[in-house]
Tab-separated table of C-alpha atoms and ligand atoms in Angstrom:
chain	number	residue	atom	x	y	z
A	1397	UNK	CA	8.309	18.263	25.963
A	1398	UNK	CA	8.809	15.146	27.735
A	1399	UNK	CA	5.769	14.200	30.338
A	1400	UNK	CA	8.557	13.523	33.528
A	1401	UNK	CA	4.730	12.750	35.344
A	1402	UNK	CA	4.408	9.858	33.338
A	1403	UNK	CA	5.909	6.277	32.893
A	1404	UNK	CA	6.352	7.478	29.446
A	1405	UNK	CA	7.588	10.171	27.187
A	1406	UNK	CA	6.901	11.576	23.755
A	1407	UNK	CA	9.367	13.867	21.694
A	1408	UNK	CA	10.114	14.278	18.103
A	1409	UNK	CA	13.526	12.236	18.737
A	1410	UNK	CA	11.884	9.500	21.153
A	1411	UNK	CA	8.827	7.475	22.502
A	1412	UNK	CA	9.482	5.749	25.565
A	1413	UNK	CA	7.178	3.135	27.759
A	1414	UNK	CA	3.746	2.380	26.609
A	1415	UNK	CA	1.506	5.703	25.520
A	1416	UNK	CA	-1.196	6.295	27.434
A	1417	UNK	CA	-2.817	7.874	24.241
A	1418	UNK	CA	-6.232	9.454	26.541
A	1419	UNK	CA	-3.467	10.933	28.543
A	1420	UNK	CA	-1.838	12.287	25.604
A	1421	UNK	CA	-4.468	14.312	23.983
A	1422	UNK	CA	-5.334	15.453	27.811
A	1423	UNK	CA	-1.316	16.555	27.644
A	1424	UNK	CA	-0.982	17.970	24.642
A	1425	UNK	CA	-4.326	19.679	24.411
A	1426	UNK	CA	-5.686	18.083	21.110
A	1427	UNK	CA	-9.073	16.282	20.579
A	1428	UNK	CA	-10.254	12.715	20.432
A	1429	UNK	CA	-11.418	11.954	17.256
A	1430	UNK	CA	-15.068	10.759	18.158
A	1431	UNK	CA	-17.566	9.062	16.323
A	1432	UNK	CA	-19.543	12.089	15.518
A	1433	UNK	CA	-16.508	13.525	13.784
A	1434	UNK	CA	-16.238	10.264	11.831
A	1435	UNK	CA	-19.535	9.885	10.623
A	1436	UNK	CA	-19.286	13.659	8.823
A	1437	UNK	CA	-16.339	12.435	6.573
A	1438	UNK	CA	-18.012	9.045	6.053
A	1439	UNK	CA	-21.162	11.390	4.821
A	1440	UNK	CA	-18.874	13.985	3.086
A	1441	UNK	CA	-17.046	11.505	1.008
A	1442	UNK	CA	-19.648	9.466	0.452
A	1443	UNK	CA	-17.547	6.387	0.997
A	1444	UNK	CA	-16.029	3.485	3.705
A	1445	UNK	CA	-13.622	5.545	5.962
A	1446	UNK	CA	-9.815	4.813	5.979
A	1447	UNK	CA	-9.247	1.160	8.169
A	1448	UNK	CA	-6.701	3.229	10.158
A	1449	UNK	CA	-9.670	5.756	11.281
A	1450	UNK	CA	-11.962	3.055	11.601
A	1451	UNK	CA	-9.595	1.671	14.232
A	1452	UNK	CA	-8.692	5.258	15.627
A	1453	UNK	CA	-5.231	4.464	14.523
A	1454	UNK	CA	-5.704	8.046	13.647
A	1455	UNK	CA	-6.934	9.473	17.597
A	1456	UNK	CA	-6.635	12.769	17.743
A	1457	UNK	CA	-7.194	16.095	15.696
A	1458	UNK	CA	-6.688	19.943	16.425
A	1459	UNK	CA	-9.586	21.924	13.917
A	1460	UNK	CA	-10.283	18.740	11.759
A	1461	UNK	CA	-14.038	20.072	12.045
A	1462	UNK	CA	-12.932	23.983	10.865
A	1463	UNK	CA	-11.167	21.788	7.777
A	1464	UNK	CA	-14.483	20.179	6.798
A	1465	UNK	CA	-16.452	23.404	6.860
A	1466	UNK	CA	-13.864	24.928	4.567
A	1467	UNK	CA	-13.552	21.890	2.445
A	1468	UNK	CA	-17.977	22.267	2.345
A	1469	UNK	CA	-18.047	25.793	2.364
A	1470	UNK	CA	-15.764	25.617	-0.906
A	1471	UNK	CA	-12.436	27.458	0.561
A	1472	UNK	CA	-10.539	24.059	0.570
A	1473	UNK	CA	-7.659	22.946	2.256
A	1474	UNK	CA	-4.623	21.650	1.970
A	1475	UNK	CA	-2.509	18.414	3.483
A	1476	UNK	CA	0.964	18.626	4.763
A	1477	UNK	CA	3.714	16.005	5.233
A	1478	UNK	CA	7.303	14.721	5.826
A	1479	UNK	CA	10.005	12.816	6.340
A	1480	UNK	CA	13.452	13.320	8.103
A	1481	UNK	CA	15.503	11.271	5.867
A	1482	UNK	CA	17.811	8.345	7.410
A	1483	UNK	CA	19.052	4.983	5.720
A	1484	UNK	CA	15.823	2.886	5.525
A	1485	UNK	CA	12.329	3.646	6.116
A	1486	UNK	CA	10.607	0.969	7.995
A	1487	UNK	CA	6.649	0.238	8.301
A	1488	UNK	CA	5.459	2.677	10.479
A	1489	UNK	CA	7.042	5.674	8.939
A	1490	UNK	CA	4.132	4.691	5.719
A	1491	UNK	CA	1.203	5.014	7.864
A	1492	UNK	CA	0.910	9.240	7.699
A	1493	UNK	CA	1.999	8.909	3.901
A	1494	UNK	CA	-0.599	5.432	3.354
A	1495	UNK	CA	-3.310	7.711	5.039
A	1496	UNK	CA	-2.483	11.470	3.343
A	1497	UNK	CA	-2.466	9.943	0.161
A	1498	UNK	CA	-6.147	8.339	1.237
A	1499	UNK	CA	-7.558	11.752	2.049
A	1500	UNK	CA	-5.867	13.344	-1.186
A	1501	UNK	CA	-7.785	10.938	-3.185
A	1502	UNK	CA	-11.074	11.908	-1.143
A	1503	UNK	CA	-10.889	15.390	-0.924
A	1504	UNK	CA	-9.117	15.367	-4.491
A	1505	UNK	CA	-6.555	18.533	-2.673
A	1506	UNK	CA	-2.440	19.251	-3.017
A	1507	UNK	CA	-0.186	17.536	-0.525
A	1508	UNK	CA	3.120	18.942	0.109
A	1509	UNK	CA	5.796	16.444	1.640
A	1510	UNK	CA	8.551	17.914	2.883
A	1511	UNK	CA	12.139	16.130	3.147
A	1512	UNK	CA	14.122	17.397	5.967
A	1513	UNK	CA	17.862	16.476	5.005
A	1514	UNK	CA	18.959	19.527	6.680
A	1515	UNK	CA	17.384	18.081	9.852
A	1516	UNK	CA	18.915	15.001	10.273
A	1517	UNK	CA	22.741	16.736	9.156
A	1518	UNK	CA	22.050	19.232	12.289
A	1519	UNK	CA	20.778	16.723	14.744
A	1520	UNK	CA	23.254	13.570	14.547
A	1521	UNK	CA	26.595	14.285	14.462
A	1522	UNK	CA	28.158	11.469	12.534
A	1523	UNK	CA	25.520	12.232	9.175
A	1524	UNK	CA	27.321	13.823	6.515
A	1525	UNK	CA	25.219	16.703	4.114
A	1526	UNK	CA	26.088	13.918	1.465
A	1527	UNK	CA	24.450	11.060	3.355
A	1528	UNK	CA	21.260	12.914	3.820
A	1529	UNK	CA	20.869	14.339	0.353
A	1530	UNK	CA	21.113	10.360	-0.859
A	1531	UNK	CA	18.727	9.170	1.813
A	1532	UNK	CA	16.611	11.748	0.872
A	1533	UNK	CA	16.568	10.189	-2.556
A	1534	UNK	CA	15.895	6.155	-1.167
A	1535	UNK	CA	13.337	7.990	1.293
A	1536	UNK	CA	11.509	9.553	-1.610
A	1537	UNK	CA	11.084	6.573	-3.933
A	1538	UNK	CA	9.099	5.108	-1.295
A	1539	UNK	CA	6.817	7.932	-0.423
A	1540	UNK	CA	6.355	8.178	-4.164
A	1541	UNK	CA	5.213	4.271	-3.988
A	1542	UNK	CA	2.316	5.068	-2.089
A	1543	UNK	CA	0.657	6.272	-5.139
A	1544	UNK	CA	0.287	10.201	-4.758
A	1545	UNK	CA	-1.360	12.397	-7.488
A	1546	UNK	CA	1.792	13.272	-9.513
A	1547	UNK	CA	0.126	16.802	-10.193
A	1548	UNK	CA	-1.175	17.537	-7.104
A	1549	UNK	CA	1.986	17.066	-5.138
A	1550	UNK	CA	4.820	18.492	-4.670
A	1551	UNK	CA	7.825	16.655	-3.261
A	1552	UNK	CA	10.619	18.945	-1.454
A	1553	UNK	CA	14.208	18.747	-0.708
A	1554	UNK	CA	14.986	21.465	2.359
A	1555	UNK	CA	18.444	21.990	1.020
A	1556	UNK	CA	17.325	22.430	-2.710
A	1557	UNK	CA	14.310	24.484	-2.033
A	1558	UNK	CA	15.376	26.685	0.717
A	1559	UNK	CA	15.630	29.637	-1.623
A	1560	UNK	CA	12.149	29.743	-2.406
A	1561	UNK	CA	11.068	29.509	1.200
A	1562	UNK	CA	13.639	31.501	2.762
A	1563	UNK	CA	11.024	34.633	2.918
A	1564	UNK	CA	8.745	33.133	5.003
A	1565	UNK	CA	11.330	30.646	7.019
A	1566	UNK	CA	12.673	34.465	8.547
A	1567	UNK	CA	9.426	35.673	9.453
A	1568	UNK	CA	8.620	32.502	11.240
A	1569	UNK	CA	12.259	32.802	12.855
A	1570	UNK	CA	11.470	36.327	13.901
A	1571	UNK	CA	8.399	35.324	15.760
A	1572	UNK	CA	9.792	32.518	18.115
A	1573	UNK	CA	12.383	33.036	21.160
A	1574	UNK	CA	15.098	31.307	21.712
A	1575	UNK	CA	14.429	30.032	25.333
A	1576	UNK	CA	10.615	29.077	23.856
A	1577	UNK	CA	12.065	26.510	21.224
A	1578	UNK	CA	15.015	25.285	23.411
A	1579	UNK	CA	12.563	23.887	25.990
A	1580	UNK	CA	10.326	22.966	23.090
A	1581	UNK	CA	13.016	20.662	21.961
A	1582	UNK	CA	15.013	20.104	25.019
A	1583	UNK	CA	17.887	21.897	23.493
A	1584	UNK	CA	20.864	22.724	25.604
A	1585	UNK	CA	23.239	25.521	25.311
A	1586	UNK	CA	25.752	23.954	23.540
A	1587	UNK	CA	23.548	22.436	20.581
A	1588	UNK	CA	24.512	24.114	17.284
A	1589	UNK	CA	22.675	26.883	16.553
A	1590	UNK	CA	20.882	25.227	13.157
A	1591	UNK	CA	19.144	23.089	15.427
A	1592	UNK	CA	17.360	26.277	16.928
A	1593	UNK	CA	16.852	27.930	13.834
A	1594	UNK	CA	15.570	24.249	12.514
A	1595	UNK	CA	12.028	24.038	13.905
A	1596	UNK	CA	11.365	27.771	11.601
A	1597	UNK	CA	11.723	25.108	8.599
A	1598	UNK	CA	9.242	22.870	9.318
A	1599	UNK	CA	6.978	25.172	10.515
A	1600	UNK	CA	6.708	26.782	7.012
A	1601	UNK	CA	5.373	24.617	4.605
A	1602	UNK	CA	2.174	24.812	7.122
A	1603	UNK	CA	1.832	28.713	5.280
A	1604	UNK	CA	2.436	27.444	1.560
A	1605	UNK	CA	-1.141	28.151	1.017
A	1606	UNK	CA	-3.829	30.791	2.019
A	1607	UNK	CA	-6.149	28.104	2.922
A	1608	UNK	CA	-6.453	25.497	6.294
A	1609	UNK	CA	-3.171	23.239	6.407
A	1610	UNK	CA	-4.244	19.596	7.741
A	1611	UNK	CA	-1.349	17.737	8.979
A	1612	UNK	CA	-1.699	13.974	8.875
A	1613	UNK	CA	1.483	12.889	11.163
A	1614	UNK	CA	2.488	10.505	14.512
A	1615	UNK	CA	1.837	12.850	17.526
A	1616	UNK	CA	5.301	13.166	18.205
A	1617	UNK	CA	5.598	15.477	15.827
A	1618	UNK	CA	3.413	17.931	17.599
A	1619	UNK	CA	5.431	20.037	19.089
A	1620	UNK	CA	6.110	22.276	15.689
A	1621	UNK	CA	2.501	22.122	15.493
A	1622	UNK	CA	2.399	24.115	18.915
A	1623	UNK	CA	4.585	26.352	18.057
A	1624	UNK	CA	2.730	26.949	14.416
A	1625	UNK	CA	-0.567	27.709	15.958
A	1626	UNK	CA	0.987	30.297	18.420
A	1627	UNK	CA	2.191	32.615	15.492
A	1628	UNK	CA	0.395	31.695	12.504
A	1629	UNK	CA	-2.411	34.188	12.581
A	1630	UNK	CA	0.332	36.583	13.726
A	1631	UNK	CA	1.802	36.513	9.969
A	1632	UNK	CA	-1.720	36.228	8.283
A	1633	UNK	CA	-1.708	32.233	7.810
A	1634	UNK	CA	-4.453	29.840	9.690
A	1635	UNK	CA	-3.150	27.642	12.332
A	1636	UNK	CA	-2.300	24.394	11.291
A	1637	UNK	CA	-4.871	21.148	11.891
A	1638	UNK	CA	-3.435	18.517	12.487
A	1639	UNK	CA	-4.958	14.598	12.207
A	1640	UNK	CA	-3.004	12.405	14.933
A	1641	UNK	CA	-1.218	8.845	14.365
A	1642	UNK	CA	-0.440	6.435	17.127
A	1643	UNK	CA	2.737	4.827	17.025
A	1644	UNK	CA	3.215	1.295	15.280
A	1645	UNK	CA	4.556	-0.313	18.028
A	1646	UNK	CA	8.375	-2.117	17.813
A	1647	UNK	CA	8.927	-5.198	17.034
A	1648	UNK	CA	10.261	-5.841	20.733
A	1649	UNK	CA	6.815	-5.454	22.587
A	1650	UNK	CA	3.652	-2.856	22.795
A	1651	UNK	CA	6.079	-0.409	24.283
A	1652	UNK	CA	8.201	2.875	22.465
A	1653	UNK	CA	7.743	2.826	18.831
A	1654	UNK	CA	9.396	1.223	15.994
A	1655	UNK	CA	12.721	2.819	15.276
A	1656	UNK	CA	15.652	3.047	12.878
A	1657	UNK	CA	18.020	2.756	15.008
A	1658	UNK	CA	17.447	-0.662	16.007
A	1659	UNK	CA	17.541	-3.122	13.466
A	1660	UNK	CA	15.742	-5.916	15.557
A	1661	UNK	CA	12.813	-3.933	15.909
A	1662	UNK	CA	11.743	-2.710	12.774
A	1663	UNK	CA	10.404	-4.151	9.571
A	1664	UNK	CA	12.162	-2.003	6.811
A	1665	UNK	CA	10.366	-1.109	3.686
A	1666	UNK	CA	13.754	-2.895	2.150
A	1667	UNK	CA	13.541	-6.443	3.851
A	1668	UNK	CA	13.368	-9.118	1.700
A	1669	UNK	CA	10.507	-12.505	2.414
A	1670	UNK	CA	13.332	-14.274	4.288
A	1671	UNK	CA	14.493	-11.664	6.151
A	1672	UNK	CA	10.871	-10.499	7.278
A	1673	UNK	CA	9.798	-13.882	7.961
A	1674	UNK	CA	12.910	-14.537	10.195
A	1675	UNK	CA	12.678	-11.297	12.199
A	1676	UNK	CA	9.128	-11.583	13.307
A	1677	UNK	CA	8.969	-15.650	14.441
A	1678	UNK	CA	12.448	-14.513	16.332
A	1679	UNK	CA	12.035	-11.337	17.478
A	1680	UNK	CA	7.456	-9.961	17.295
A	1681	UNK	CA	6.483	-9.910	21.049
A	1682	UNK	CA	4.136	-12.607	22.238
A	1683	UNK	CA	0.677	-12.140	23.914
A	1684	UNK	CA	0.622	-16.139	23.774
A	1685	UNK	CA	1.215	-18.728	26.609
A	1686	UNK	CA	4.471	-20.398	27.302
A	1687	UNK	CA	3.503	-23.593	26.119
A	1688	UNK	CA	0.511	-25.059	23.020
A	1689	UNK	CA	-1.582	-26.720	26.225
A	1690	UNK	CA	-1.860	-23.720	28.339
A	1691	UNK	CA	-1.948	-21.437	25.200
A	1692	UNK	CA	-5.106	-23.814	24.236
A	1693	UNK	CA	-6.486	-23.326	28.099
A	1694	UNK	CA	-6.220	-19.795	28.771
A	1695	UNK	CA	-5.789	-18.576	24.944
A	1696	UNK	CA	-3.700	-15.563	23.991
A	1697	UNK	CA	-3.630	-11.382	24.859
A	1698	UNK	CA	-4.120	-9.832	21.373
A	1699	UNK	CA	-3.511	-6.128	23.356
A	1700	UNK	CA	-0.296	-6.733	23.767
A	1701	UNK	CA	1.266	-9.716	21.090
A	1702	UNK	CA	2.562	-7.138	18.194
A	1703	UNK	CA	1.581	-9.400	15.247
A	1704	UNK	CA	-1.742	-8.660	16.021
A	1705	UNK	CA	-1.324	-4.964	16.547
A	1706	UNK	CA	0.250	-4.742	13.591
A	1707	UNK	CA	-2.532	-6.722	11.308
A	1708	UNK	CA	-4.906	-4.157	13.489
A	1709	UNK	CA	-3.083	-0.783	12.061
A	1710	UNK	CA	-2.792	-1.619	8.619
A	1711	UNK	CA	-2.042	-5.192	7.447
A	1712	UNK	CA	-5.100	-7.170	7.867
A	1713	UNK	CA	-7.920	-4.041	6.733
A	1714	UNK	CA	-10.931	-6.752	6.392
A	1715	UNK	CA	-13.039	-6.202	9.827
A	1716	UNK	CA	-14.800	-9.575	9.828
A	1717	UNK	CA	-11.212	-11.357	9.554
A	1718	UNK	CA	-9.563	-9.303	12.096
A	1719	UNK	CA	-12.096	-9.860	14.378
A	1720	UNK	CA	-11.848	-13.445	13.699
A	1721	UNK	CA	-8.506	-13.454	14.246
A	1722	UNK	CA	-8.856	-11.714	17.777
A	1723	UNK	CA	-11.354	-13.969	18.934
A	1724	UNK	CA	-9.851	-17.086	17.392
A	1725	UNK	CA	-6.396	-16.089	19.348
A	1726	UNK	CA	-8.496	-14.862	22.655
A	1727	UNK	CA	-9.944	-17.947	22.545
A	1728	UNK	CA	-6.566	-20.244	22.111
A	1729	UNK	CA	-7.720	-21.756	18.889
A	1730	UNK	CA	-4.821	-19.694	17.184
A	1731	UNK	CA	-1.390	-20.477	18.319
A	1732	UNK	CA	1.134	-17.773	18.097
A	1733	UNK	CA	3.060	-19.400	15.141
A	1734	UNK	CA	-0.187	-18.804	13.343
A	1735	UNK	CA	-0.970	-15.621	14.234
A	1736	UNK	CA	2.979	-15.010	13.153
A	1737	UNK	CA	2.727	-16.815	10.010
A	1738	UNK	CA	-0.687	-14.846	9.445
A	1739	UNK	CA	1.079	-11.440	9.891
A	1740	UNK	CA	4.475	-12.687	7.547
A	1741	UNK	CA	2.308	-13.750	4.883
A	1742	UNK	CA	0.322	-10.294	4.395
A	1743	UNK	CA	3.229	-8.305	5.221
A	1744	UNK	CA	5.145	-9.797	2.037
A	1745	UNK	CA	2.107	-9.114	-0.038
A	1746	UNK	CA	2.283	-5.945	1.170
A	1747	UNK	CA	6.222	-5.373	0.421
A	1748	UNK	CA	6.233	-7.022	-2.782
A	1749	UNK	CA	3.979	-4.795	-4.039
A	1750	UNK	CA	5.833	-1.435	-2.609
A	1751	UNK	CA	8.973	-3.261	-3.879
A	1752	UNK	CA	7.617	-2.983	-7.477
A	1753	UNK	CA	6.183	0.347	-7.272
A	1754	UNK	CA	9.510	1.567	-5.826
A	1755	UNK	CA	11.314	0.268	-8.962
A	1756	UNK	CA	8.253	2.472	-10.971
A	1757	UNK	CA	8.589	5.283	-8.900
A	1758	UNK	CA	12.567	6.225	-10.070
A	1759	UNK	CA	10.737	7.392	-13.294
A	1760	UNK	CA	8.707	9.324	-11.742
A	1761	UNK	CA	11.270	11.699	-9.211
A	1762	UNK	CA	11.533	14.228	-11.240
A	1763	UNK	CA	7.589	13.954	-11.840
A	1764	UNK	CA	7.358	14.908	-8.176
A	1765	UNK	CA	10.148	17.321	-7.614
A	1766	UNK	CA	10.223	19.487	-10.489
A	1767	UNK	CA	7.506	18.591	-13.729
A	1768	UNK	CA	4.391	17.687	-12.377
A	1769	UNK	CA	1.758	20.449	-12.144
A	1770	UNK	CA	2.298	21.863	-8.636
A	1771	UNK	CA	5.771	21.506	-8.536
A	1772	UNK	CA	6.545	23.832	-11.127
A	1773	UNK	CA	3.813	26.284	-9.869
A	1774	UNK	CA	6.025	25.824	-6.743
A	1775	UNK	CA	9.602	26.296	-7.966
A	1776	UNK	CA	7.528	29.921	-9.892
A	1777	UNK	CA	6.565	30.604	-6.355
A	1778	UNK	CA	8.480	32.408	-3.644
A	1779	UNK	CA	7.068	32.293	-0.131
A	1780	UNK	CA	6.807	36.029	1.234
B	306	TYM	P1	10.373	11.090	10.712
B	306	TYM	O1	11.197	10.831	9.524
B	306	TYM	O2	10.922	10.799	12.059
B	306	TYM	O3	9.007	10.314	10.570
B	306	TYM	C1	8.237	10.373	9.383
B	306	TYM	C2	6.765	10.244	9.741
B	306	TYM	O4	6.514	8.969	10.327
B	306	TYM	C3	5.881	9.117	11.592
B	306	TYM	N1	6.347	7.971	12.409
B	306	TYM	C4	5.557	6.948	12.780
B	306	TYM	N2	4.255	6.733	12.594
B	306	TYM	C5	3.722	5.615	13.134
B	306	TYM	N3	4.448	4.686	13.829
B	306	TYM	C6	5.772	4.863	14.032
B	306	TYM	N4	6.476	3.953	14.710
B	306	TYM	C7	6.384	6.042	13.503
B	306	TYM	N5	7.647	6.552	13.518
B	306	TYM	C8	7.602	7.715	12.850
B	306	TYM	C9	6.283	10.491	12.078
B	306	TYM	O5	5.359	11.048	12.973
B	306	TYM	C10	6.300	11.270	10.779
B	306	TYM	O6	4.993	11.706	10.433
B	306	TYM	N6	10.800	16.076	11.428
B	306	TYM	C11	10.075	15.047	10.684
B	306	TYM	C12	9.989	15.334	9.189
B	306	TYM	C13	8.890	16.314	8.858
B	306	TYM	C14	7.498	16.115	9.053
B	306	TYM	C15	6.867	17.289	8.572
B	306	TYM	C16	6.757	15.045	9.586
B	306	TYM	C17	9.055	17.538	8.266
B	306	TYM	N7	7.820	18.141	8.093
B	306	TYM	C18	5.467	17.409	8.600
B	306	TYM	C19	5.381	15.180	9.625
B	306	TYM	C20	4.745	16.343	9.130
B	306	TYM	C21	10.734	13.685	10.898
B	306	TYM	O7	11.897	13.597	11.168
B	306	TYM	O8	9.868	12.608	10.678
C-alpha cells in the first residue's frame, strides 16, 4: 500500500514525509468530510461538535452519511476500535479512543475495542506472547481512562477471545487470497504465515453486529478496511464506515507521525511533568525564527512548529484562544518558549488527570472485559 508516486507513504507499520491528506482521500478512495456532513451531526445531536471535527482532525469518512440514516431511521449502529499493544502508549494513539468515546456518548451506542496482542507477537520478532499479553494490560488501563460506558463496551483480548470469534475469523479467511493480502501488507514470502492469516482478525469485529460498523481510526489503518468492504456483503454483514484521523505529528517536525519506537519523539501517556516539560523545550520542532529580534520582525509559522499543532488537535479545544495563539505567534508577539511553555502546561493538566483515572481504571478491568453488560452478552455469544 505504499504511494511510491509520492514523497510520502502510509501503511499500517509506517508514515513517512509529510501527508498530503487531499491526496490521500484521492488515493485511498474515501471522502472529505465537508461541512454539509458536519452540520447534520451538529443538528442530530443537538450539540457543539467534537474540537477534533471542528478542526477536521477527523478528514475523511467512507458511508458516515448511510450511518446517520440508520442511526435516524432507528436501525443504529455500532463503533469499532483498537489497539496493537506495545510498551507505552503515547498521545496520539488517544485521539481515535478520546473521539469514539465522544460519539458513544452522542449516539448513546456499543463500542467494541479490540486488543491485538496476537498482532504485535507475529509482526516483531523479538516480542514474546508474554510481553504482549502484559502490554495489553498497561494498554487497556489507559483506553479505559478515557471514560467509556462500562456497559456499553466491551474490551477484547485476541488471544483470550479467539474462541468466540473463531467462526467468523474462517469465513473471513476463506474469502481473501493470499497474493491479495500479501500486497495489501507488503508481505514477502518468507513472513510467517500468522501474519497472512492476521488481517482475517481484525477484519472481524467489523461483523460483531447486524447493524452499520463505524470505525473511528488514523487512516493508516485503512487498508483492513479495504479489504472488509470487498467481502462483507459477501457473508451477509454491511461494509464497514469508517471516520478518518490525521496523524499527530512527532515530536521531531510536521513530518511521519509520532511513534513508539522513538523515544525522542513521542509524549507517552506515562511521562511524568519533568520529563514532558524537558522533551518538548529540547526536542518540539520550531516554526519560530533563529533569534527573539527577527522572531519579533517576521513572527513565527504555526503550520509547521508542532507545539502548535499539537494545542490545534486536542490540547488547547477553546477556538477564541487558539486562534489567539496563532495570530499572537504569526504575528511575533509569542516567542517560541511561550508557545512551548503554553503547550507543557496544558499537556500536564491533561496527563495528570489520565494519570489518576488510570489508577481508577485497574478496578474497573474486569468491568470491561468480562462483567459489564455487553461483555458478558459477548463472552454468551459466538460469532457464526
Ligand atoms: P496501533 O496500536 O498502531 O494504533 C492505535 C490507534 O492509534 C492510531 N494512531 C494514531 N492516531 C493519531 N496520531 C498518531 N500519531 C497515531 N498513531 C497511531 C491508529 O490509527 C489506531 O487507530 N492494528 C491496530 C489495532 C487495531 C485497530 C482495530 C485499530 C485492531 N483493530 C480497529 C483501529 C481500529 C494497531 O496496531 O493500532
Amino acid at each position: 500500500m505504499s504511494e511510491s508516486n509520492n514523497d510520502f507513504v502510509v501503511t499500517p507499520w509506517e508514515v513517512k514525509g509529510k501527508v498530503d491528506y487531499d491526496k490521500l482521500i484521492i488515493q485511498f478512495g474515501t471522502q472529505k468530510i465537508n461541512e454539509e456532513l458536519k452540520q447534520r451531526i451538529k443538528s442530530i445531536i443537538n450539540d457543539e461538535l467534537h474540537v477534533m471535527l471542528r478542526r477536521n482532525v477527523f478528514f475523511s469518512h467512507r458511508d458516515l452519511d448511510l450511518v446517520l440514516n440508520d442511526y435516524q431511521s432507528g436501525k443504529g449502529f455500532f463503533l469499532y476500535t483498537g489497539r496493537g499493544p506495545s510498551l507505552g502508549m503515547h498521545i496520539g494513539h488517544l485521539i481515535p479512543f478520546i473521539f469514539t468515546k465522544w460519539l458513544q456518548e452522542k449516539f448513546k451506542v456499543n463500542v467494541y475495542i479490540e486488543i491485538t496482542d496476537d498482532e504485535k507477537f507475529l509482526r516483531n520478532q523479538e516480542y514474546t506472547l508474554e510481553q504482549t499479553r502484559q502490554w495489553s494490560y498497561e494498554n487497556i488501563l489507559d483506553i479505559i481512562a478515557v471514560g467509556f460506558d462500562p456497559d456499553r463496551t466491551f474490551i477484547f483480548q485476541d488471544t483470550e477471545y479467539i474462541r468466540n470469534m473463531y467462526p467468523i475469523v474462517i469465513k473471513i479467511a476463506k474469502k481473501l487470497n493470499f497474493s491479495e493480502v500479501k500486497a495489501t501488507f507488503g508481505l514477502e514470502l518468507s513472513s510467517n504465515i500468522g501474519t497472512i492469516f492476521f488481517p482475517a482478525l481484525q477484519i472481524a469485529p467489523t461483523m460483531f453486529e447486524k447493524r452499520r460498523c463505524l470505525i473511528p481510526a488514523a487512516i493508516d489503518q485503512d487498508p483492513y478496511w479495504r479489504l472488509q468492504r470487498d467481502i462483507a456483503e459477501s457473508l451477509g454483514y454491511y461494509k464497514a464506515a469508517q471516520i478518518h484521523s490525521k496523524f499527530l505529528p512527532p515530536l521531531t517536525g510536521p513530518e511521519g507521525k509520532m511513534s513508539s519506537s522513538d523515544p525522542n519523539s513521542a509524549i507517552y501517556l506515562t511521562d511524568d511533568k519533568k520529563t514532558v516539560a524537558w522533551k518538548i523545550m529540547k526536542y518540539a520542532f520550531s516554526g519560530g525564527q533563529p533569534t527573539v529580534e527577527l522572531h519579533r520582525k517576521y513572527g513565527g509559522n504555526p503550520d509547521v512548529d508542532v507545539a502548535f499543532q499539537w494545542l490545534y488537535f486536542y490540547f488547547e479545544p477553546d477556538d477564541k484562544r487558539i486562534k489567539e495563539i496563532e495570530e499572537e505567534y504569526r504575528s511575533g508577539k509569542l516567542l517560541t518558549g511561550e508557545l512551548k511553555q503554553i503547550l507543557i502546561d496544558k499537556l500536564n493538566e491533561f496527563l495528570e488527570v489520565h494519570r489518576q483515572k488510570r489508577e481508577e481504571a485497574k478496578e474497573l478491568v474486569h468491568v470491561f472485559k468480562y462483567d459489564g453488560k455487553l461483555a458478558q452478552q459477548m463472552w454468551e455469544k459466538i460469532h457464526e
